[in-house]
Tab-separated table of C-alpha atoms and ligand atoms in Angstrom:
chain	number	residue	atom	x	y	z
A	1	UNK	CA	-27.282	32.475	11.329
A	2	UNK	CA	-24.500	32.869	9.153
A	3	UNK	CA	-20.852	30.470	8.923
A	4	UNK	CA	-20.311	28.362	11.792
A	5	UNK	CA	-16.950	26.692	12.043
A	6	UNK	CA	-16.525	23.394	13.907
A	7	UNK	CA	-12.663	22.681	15.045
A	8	UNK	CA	-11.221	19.935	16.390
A	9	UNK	CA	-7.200	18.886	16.341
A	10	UNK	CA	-8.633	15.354	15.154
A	11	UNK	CA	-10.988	16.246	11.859
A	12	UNK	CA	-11.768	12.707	10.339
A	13	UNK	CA	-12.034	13.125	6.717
A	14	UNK	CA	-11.492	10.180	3.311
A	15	UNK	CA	-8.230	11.456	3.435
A	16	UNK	CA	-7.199	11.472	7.057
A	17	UNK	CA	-7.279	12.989	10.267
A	18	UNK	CA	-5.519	15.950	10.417
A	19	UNK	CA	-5.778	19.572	12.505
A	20	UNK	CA	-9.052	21.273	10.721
A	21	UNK	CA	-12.568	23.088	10.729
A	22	UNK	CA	-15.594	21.800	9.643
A	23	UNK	CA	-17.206	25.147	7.607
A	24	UNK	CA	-21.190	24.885	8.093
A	25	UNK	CA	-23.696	27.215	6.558
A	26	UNK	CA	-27.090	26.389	7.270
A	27	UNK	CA	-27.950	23.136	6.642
A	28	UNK	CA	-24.747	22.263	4.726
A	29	UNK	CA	-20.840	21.543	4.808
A	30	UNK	CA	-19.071	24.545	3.185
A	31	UNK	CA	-15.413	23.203	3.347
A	32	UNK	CA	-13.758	21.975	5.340
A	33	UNK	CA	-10.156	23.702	6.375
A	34	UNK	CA	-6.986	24.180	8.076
A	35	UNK	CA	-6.956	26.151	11.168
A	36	UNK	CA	-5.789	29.024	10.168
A	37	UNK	CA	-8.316	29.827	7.369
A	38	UNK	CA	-11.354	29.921	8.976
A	39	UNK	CA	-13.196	32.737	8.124
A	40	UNK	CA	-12.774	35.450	10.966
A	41	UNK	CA	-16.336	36.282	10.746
A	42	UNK	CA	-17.426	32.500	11.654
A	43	UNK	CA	-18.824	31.287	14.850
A	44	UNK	CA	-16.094	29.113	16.341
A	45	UNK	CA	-16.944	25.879	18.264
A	46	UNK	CA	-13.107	24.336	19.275
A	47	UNK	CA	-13.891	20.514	20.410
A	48	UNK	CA	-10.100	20.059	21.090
A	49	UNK	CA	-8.531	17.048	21.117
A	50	UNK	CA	-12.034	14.748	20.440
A	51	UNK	CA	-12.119	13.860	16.929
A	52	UNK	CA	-14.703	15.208	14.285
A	53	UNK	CA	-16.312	12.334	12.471
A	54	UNK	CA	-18.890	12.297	9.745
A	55	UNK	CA	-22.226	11.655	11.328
A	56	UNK	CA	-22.710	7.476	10.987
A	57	UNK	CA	-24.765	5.989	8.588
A	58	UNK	CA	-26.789	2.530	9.128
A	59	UNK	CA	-28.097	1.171	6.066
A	60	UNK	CA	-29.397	-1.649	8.214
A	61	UNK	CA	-32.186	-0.842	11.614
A	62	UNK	CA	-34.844	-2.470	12.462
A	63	UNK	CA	-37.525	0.401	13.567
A	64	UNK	CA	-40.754	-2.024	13.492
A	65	UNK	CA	-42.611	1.309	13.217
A	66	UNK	CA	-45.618	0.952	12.166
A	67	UNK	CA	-46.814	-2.205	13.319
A	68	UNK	CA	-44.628	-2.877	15.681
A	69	UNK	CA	-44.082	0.686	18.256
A	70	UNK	CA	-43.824	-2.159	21.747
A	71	UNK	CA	-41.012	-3.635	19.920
A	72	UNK	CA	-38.850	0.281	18.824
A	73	UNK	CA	-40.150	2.839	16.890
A	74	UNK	CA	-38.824	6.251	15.064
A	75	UNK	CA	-38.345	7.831	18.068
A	76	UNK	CA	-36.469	5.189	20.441
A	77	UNK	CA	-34.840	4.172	17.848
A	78	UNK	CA	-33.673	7.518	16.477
A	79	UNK	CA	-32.702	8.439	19.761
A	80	UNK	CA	-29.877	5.138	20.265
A	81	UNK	CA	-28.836	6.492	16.727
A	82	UNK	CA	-27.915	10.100	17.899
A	83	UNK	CA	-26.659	8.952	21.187
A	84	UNK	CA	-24.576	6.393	18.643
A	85	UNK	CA	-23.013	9.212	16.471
A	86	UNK	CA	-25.407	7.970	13.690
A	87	UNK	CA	-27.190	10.489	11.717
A	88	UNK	CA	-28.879	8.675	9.488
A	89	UNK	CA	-30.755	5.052	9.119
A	90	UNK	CA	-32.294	2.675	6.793
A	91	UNK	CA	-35.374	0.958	7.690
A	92	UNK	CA	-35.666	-2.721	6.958
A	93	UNK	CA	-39.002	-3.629	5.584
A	94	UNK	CA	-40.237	-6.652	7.778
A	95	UNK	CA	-41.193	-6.103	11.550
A	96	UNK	CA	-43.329	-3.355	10.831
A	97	UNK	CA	-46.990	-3.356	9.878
A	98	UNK	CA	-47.585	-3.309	7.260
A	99	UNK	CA	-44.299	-4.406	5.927
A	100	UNK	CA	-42.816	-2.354	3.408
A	101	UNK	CA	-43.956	-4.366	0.187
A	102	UNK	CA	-46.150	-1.741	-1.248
A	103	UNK	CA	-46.414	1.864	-1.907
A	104	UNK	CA	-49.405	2.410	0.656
A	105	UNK	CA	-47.194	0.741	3.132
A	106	UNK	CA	-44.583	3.129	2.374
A	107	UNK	CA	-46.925	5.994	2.463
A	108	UNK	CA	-47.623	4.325	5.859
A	109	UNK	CA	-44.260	4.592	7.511
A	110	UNK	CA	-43.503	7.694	6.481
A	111	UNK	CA	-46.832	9.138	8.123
A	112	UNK	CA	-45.704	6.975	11.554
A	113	UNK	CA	-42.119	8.932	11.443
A	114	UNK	CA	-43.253	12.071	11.086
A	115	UNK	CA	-42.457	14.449	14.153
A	116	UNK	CA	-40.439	11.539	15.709
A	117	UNK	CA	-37.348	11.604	14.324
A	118	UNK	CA	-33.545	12.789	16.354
A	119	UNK	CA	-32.464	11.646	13.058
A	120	UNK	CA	-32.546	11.296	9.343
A	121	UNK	CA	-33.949	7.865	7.708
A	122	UNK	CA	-34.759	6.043	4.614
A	123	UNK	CA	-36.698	2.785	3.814
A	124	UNK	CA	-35.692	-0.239	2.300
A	125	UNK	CA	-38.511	-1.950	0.089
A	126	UNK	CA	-39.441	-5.288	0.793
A	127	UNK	CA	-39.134	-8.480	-1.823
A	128	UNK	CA	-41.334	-10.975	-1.470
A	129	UNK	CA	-43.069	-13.934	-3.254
A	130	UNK	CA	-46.064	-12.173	-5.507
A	131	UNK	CA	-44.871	-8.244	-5.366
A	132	UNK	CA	-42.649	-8.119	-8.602
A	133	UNK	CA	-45.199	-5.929	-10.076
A	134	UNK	CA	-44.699	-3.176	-7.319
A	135	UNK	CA	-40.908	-3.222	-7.864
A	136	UNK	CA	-40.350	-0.486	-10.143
A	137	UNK	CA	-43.672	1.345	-8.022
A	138	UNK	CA	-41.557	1.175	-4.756
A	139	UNK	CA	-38.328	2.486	-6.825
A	140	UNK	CA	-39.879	5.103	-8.014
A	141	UNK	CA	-42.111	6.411	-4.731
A	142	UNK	CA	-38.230	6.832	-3.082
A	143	UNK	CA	-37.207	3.500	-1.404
A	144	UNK	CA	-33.404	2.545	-1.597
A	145	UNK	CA	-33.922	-0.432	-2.493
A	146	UNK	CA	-34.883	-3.870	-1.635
A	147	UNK	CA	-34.148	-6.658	0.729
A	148	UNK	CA	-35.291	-10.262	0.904
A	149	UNK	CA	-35.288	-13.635	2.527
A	150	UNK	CA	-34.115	-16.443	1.442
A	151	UNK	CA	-34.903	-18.453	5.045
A	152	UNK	CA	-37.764	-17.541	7.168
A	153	UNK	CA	-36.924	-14.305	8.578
A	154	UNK	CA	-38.785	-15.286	12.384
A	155	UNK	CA	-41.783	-12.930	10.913
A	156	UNK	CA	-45.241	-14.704	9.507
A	157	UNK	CA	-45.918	-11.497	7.192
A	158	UNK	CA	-42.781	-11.173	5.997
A	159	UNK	CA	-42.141	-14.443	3.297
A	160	UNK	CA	-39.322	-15.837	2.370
A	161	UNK	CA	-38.757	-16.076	-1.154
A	162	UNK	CA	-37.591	-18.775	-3.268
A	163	UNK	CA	-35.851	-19.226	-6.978
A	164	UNK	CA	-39.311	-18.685	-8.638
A	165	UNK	CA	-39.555	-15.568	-6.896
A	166	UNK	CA	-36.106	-14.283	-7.716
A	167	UNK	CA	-36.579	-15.239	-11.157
A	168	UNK	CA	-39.499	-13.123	-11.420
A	169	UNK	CA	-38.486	-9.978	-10.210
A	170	UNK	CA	-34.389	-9.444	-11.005
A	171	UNK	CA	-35.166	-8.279	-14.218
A	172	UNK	CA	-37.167	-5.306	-12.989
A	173	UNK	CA	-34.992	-5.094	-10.069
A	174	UNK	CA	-31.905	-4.676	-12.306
A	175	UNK	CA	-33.596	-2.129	-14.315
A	176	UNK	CA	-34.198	-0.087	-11.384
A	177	UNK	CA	-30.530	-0.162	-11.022
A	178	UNK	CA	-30.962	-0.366	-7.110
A	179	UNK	CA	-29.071	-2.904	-4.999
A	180	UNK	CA	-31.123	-6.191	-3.762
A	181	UNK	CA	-29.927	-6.559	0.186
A	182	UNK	CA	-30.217	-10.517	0.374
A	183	UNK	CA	-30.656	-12.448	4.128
A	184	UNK	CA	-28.362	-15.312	2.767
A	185	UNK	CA	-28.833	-18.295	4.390
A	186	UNK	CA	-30.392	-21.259	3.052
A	187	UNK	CA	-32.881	-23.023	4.549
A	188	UNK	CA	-32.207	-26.908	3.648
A	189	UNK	CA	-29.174	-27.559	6.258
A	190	UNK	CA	-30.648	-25.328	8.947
A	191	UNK	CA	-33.922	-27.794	8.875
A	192	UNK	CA	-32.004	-30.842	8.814
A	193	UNK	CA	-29.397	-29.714	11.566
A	194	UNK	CA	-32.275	-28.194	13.833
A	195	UNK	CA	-34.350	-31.614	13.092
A	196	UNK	CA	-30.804	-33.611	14.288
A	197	UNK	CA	-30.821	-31.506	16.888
A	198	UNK	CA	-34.545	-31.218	18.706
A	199	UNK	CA	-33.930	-33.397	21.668
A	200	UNK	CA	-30.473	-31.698	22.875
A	201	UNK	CA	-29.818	-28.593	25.297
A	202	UNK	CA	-31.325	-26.017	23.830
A	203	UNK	CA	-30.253	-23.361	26.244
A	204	UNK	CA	-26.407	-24.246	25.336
A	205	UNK	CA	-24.946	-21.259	22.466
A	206	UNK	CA	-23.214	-24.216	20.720
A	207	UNK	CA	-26.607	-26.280	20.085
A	208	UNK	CA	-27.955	-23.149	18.271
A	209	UNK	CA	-24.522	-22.887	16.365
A	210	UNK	CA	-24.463	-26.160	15.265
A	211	UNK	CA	-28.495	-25.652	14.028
A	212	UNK	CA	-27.043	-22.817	11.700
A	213	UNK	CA	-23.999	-23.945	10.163
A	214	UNK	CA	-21.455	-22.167	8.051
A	215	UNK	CA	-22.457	-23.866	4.694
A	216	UNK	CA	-25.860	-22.452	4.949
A	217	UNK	CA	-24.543	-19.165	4.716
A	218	UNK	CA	-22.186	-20.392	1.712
A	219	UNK	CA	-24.735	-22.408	-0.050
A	220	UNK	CA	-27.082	-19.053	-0.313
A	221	UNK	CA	-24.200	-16.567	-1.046
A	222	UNK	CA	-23.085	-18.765	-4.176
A	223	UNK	CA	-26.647	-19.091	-5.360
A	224	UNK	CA	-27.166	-15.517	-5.096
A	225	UNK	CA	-23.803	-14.945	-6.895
A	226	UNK	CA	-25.076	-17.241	-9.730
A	227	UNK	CA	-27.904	-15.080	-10.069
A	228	UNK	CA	-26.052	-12.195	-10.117
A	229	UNK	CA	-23.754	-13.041	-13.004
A	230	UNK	CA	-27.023	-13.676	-14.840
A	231	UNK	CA	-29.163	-10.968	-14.348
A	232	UNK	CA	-26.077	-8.592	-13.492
A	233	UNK	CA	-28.546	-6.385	-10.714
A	234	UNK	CA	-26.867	-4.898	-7.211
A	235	UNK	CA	-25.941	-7.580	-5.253
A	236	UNK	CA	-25.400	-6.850	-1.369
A	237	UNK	CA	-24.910	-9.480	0.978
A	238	UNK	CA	-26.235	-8.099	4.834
A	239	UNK	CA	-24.706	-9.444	8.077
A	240	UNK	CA	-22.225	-12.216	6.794
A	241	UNK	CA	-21.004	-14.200	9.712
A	242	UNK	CA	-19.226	-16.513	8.253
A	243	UNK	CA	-15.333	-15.970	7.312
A	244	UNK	CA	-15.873	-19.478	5.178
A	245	UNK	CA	-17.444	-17.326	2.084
A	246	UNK	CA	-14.463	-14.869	2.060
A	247	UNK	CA	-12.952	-16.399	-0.924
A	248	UNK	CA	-15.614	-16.657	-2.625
A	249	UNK	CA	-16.903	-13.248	-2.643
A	250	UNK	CA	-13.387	-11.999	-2.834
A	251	UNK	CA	-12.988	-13.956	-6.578
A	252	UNK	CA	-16.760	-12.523	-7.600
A	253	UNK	CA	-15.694	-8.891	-6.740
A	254	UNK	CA	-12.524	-10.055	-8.737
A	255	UNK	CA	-14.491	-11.299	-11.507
A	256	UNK	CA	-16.191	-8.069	-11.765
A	257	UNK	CA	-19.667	-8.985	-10.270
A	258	UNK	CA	-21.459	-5.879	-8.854
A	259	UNK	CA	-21.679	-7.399	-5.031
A	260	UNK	CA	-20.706	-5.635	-1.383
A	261	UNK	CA	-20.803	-7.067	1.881
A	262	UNK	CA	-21.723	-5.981	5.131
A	263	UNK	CA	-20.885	-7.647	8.707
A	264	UNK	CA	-21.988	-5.872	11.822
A	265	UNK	CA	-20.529	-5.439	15.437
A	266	UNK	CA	-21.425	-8.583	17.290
A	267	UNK	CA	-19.791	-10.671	14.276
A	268	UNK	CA	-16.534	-8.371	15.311
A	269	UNK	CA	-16.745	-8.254	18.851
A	270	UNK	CA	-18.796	-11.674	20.106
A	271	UNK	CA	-17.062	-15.004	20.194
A	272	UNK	CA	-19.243	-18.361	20.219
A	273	UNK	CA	-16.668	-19.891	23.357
A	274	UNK	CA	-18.140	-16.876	25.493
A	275	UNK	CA	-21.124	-17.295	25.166
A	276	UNK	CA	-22.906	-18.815	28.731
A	277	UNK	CA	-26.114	-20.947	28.424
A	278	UNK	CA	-29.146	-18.815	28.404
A	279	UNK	CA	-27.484	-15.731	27.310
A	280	UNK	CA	-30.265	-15.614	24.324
A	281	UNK	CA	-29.913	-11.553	24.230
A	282	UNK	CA	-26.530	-13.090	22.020
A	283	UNK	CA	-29.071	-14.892	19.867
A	284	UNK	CA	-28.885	-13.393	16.224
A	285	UNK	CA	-29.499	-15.037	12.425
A	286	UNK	CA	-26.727	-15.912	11.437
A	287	UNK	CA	-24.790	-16.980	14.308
A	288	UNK	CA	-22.463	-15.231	16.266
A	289	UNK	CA	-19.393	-17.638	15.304
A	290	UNK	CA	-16.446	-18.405	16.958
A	291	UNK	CA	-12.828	-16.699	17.538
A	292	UNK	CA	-10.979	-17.822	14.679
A	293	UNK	CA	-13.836	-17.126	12.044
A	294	UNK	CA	-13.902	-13.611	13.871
A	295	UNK	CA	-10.612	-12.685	13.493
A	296	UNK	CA	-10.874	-13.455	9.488
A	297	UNK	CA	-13.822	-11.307	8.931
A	298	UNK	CA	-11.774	-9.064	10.604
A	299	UNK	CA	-9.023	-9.622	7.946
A	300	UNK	CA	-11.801	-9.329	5.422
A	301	UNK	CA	-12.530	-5.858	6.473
A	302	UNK	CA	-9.222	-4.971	6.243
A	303	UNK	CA	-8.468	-6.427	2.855
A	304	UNK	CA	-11.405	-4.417	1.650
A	305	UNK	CA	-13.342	-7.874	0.780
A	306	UNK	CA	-16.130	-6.735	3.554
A	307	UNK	CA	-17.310	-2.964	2.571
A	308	UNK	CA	-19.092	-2.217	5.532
A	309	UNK	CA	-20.286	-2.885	8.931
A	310	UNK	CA	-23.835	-1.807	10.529
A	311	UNK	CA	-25.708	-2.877	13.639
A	312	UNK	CA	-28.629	-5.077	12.084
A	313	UNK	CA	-30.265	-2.830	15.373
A	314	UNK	CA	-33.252	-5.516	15.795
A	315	UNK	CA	-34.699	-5.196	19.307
A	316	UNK	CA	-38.006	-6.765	20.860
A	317	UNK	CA	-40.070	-6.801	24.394
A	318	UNK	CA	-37.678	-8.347	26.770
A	319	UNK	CA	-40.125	-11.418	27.461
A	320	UNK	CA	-39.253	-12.549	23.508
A	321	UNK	CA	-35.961	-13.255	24.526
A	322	UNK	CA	-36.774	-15.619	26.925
A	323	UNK	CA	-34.398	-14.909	29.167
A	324	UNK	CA	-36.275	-16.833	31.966
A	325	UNK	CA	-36.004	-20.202	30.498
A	326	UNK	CA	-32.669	-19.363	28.386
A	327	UNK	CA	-33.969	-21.196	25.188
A	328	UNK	CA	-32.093	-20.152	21.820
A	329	UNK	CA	-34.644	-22.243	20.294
A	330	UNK	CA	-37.551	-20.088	21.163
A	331	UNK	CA	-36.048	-16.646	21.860
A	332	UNK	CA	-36.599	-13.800	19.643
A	333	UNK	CA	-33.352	-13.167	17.001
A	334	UNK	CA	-31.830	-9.565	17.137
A	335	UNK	CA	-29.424	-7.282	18.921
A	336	UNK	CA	-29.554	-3.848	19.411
A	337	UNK	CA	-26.849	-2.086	19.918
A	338	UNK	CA	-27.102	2.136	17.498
A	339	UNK	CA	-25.656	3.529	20.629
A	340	UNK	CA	-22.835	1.496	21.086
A	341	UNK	CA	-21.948	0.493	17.848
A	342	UNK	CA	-19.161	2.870	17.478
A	343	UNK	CA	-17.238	2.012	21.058
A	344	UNK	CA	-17.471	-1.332	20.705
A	345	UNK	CA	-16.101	-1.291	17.200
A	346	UNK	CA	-13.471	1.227	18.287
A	347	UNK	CA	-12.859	-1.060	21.168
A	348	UNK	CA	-11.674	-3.538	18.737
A	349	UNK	CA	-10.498	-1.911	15.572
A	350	UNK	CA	-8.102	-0.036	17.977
A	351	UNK	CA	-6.384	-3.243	19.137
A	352	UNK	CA	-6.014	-4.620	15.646
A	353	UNK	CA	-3.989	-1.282	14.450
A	354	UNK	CA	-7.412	0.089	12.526
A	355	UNK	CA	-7.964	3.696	12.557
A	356	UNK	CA	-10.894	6.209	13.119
A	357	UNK	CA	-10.316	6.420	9.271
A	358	UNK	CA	-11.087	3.156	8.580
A	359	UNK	CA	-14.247	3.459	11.011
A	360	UNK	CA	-15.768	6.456	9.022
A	361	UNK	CA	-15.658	4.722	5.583
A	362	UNK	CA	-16.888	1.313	6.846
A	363	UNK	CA	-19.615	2.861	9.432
A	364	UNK	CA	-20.799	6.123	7.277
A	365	UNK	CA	-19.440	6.081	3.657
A	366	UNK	CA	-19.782	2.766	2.272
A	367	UNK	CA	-23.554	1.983	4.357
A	368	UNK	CA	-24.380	5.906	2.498
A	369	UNK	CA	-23.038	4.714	-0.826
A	370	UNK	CA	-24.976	1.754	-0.735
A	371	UNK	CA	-28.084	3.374	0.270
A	372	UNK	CA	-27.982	5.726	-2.026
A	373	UNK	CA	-27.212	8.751	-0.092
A	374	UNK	CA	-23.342	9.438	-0.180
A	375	UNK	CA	-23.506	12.532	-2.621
A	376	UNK	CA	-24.768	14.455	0.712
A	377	UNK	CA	-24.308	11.326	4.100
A	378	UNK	CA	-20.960	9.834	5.445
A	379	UNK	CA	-18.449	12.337	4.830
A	380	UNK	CA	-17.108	15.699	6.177
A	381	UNK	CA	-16.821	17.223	2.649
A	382	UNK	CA	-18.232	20.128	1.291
A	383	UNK	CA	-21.692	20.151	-0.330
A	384	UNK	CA	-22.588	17.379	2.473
A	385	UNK	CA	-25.482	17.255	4.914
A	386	UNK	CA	-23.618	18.997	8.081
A	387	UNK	CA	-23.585	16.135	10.148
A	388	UNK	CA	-21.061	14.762	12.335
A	389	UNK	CA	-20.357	13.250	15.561
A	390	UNK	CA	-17.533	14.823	18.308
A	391	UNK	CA	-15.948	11.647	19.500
A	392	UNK	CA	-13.440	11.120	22.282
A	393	UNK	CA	-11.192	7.622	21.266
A	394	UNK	CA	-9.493	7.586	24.688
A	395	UNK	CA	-12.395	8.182	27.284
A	396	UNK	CA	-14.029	4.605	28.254
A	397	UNK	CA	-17.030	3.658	29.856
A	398	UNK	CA	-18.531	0.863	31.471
A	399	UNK	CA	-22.043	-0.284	29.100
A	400	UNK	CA	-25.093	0.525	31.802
A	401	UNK	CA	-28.430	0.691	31.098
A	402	UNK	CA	-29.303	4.191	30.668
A	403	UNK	CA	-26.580	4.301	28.134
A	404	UNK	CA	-28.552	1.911	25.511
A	405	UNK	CA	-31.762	4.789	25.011
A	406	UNK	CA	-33.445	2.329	22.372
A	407	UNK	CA	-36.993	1.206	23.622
A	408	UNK	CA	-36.256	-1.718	25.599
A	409	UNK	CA	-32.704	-2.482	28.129
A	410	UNK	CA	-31.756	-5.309	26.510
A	411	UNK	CA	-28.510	-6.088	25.159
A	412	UNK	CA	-25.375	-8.469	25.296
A	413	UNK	CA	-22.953	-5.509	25.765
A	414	UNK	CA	-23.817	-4.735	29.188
A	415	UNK	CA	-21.449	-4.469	31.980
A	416	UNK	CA	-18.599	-4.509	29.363
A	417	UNK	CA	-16.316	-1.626	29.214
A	418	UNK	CA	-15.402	-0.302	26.080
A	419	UNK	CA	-13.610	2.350	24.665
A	420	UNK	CA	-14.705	5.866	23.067
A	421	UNK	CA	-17.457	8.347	23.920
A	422	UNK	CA	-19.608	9.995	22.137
A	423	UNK	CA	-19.557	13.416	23.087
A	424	UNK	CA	-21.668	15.013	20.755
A	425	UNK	CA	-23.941	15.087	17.522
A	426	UNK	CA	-25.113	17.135	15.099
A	427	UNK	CA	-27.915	16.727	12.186
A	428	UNK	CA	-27.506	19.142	9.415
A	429	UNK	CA	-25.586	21.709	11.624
A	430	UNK	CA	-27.980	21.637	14.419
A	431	UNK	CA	-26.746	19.747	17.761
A	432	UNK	CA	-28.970	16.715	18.500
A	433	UNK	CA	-27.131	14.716	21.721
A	434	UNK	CA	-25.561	16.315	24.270
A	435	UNK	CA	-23.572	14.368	26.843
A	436	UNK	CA	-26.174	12.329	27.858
A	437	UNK	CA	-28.940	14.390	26.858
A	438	UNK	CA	-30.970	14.947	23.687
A	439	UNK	CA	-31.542	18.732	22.375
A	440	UNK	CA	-33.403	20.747	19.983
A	441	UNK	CA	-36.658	19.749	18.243
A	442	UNK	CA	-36.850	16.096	16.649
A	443	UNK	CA	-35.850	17.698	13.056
A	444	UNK	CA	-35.169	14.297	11.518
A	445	UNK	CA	-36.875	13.471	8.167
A	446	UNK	CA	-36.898	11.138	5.690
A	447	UNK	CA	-33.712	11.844	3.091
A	448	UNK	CA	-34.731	11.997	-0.537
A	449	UNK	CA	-32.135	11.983	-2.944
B	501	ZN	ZN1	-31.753	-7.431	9.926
């Protein structure tokens, strides 16, 4: 099919936007280039003014495929993810079924994906209490890595596990030399503040606030941290809500501790005072906190503290959120949001003077690096997978329905307007979402380094 050559006046690349063509041959980026050195023999494909950003990576989805296909799936969920920009996802390993604690699991969820993807994907391996000995198994059959619990994660299959546990299994882990993703939240203040707490209003936000507090999240980051500086494995800390542990990861990175940080959209965009009684589809572990802790993490982005942000995508049937009865106590945890993860972030990094520079490391780069995919995901540079998303920053929309294309409507961003459209993506130079519409066979597989 020979070189195609993908222009745009707005080419998003590490080292800023600037006037360019993406260079794709086959599969691949060749270069990417000013203008006026595109080879004349190219196919040209001018997007204008909308900017050229590397296809988005999210090192952190929920599919629930196998197992789980009334909850999301490969294909629902692969489908948000193009209409998102994203061109690539990592599969937690709880939700589905089996959950992704062994290599015939594995084997399992890469049978359920096949044929269904819009996109490309990877799996997280799952640590829990008694599966030390399939560690180095999982590392080697392709995972990324692992994640664990160190509260109930709202899933009977899926244990939590405890110091024991850890103690057991970092030393393999670290010889793997693959990162341990850790839910850190401790479970000792969230019993005793839910057990203060049984007889009040459970349909009020601030009750379930107050049931997770901010020192939960602290205790379990510094204990992981301890255990870090011991056993000196990959230390990443998913969705940190709470601004309060800042410092503390900020003097760890300083003190040369291998640990990153991710937050995701609803940390950056939600505030606790909004949200009305009832509104459970708001209703994530950790908390959504309030404005003042929001504005910090966003100063921990900034300050480079936070590495990352991805949507923790975790949908379910709409009758788990309990929408009827409003009761954070009960409802279901999770917010899905692959196809709007980019607007609403743009909505907000816009206003605080952030850049679509800053979006493409936080939202593709970093979330490849750490999945162990950025020698060929997250960039427009050549040698990379040819993916990328055409993205217009100024368009805005108001969030509907038919705009969400994961399995089930439900979602906290609706009847917001935000800012930025996604116009357009492509999967290893072949177009995927169209305006609306999805094209082209469902090519996505699962990415092996
Ligand atoms: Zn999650």
């Amino acid at each position: 099919m020979g070189l195609q050559a993908f222009l745009s006046r707005r080419v998003v690349t590490p080292e800023g936007i600037r006037p360019g063509a993406v260079l794709v041959d086959g599969e691949r980026i060749a270069g990417v280039v000013r203008p006026e050195d595109v080879p004349s023999d190219a196919r040209r494909e001018d997007f204008g003014e909308a900017a050229l950003l590397p296809g988005l990576v999210d090192s952190h989805v929920h599919i629930n495929e196998p197992g789980r296909t009334d909850w999301e799936g490969f294909k629902t969920a692969t489908r948000a993810a193009a209409a998102g920009g994203y061109t690539m996802l990592v599969d937690m390993p709880l939700n589905c079924v089996p959950s992704t604690t062994n290599v015939a699991a594995l084997e399992a969820k890469r049978s359920a994906a096949q044929g269904q993807c819009h996109v490309d994907w990877g799996a997280w391996g799952g640590l829990v209490p008694g599966n030390a000995g399939d560690i180095a198994e999982l590392a080697r059959a392709g995972v990324a890595g692992f994640k664990c619990f160190l509260v109930h994660p709202g899933i009977d299959e899926f244990a939590m596990v405890g110091e024991q546990d850890l103690r057991r299994a970092l030393p393999i882990l670290a010889r793997t030399g693959l990162p341990l993703l850790v839910h850190a939240e401790l479970p000792g203040r969230i019993d005793a503040a839910t057990e203060r707490l049984q007889n009040d209003d459970w349909r009020s936000y601030r009750t379930y606030l107050q049931s997770r507090p901010d020192e939960a999240e602290r205790a379990a980051i510094q204990f992981m941290l301890s255990l870090c500086r011991e056993h000196g494995f990959r230390l990443h800390i998913v969705h940190l809500a709470t601004a309060s542990a800042l410092e503390m990861l900020a003097a760890a990175r300083a003190e040369g501790l291998p640990v990153s940080v991710e937050t995701c959209p609803h940390y950056l965009h939600l505030q606790a005072e909004n949200i009305a009684d009832g509104a459970t589809q708001c209703k994530c572990a950790p908390p959504i906190r309030g404005q003042a802790n929001r504005e910090r993490l966003w100063r921990g982005l900034k300050d480079g503290v936070i590495d990352l942000v991805v949507t923790d995508h975790s949908p379910c049937p709409p009758t788990m959120k309990r929408r009827d009865e409003g009761d954070f106590r009960q409802a279901w945890g999770g917010i899905a949001s692959l196809s709007l993860a980019l607007p609403v972030m743009w909505t907000e990094a816009k206003e605080r003077g952030r850049s679509l520079v800053d979006l493409a490391r936080w939202m593709a780069e970093k979330p490849a690096w750490l999945a162990g995919c950025g020698s060929r995901k997250g960039r427009l540079a050549a040698g990379c997978d040819a993916d990328f998303a055409v993205f217009d920053p100024e368009a805005e929309f108001n969030v509907t329905e038919d705009r969400l294309h994961h399995r089930h409507a439900v979602s906290p961003y609706l009847e917001e307007r935000v800012r930025g459209v996604v116009k357009r993506t492509y999967l290893r130079g072949e177009l995927v979402y169209r305006d609306g519409e999805f094209v082209g066979e469902r090519r996505g597989g699962e990415f092996r380094a």
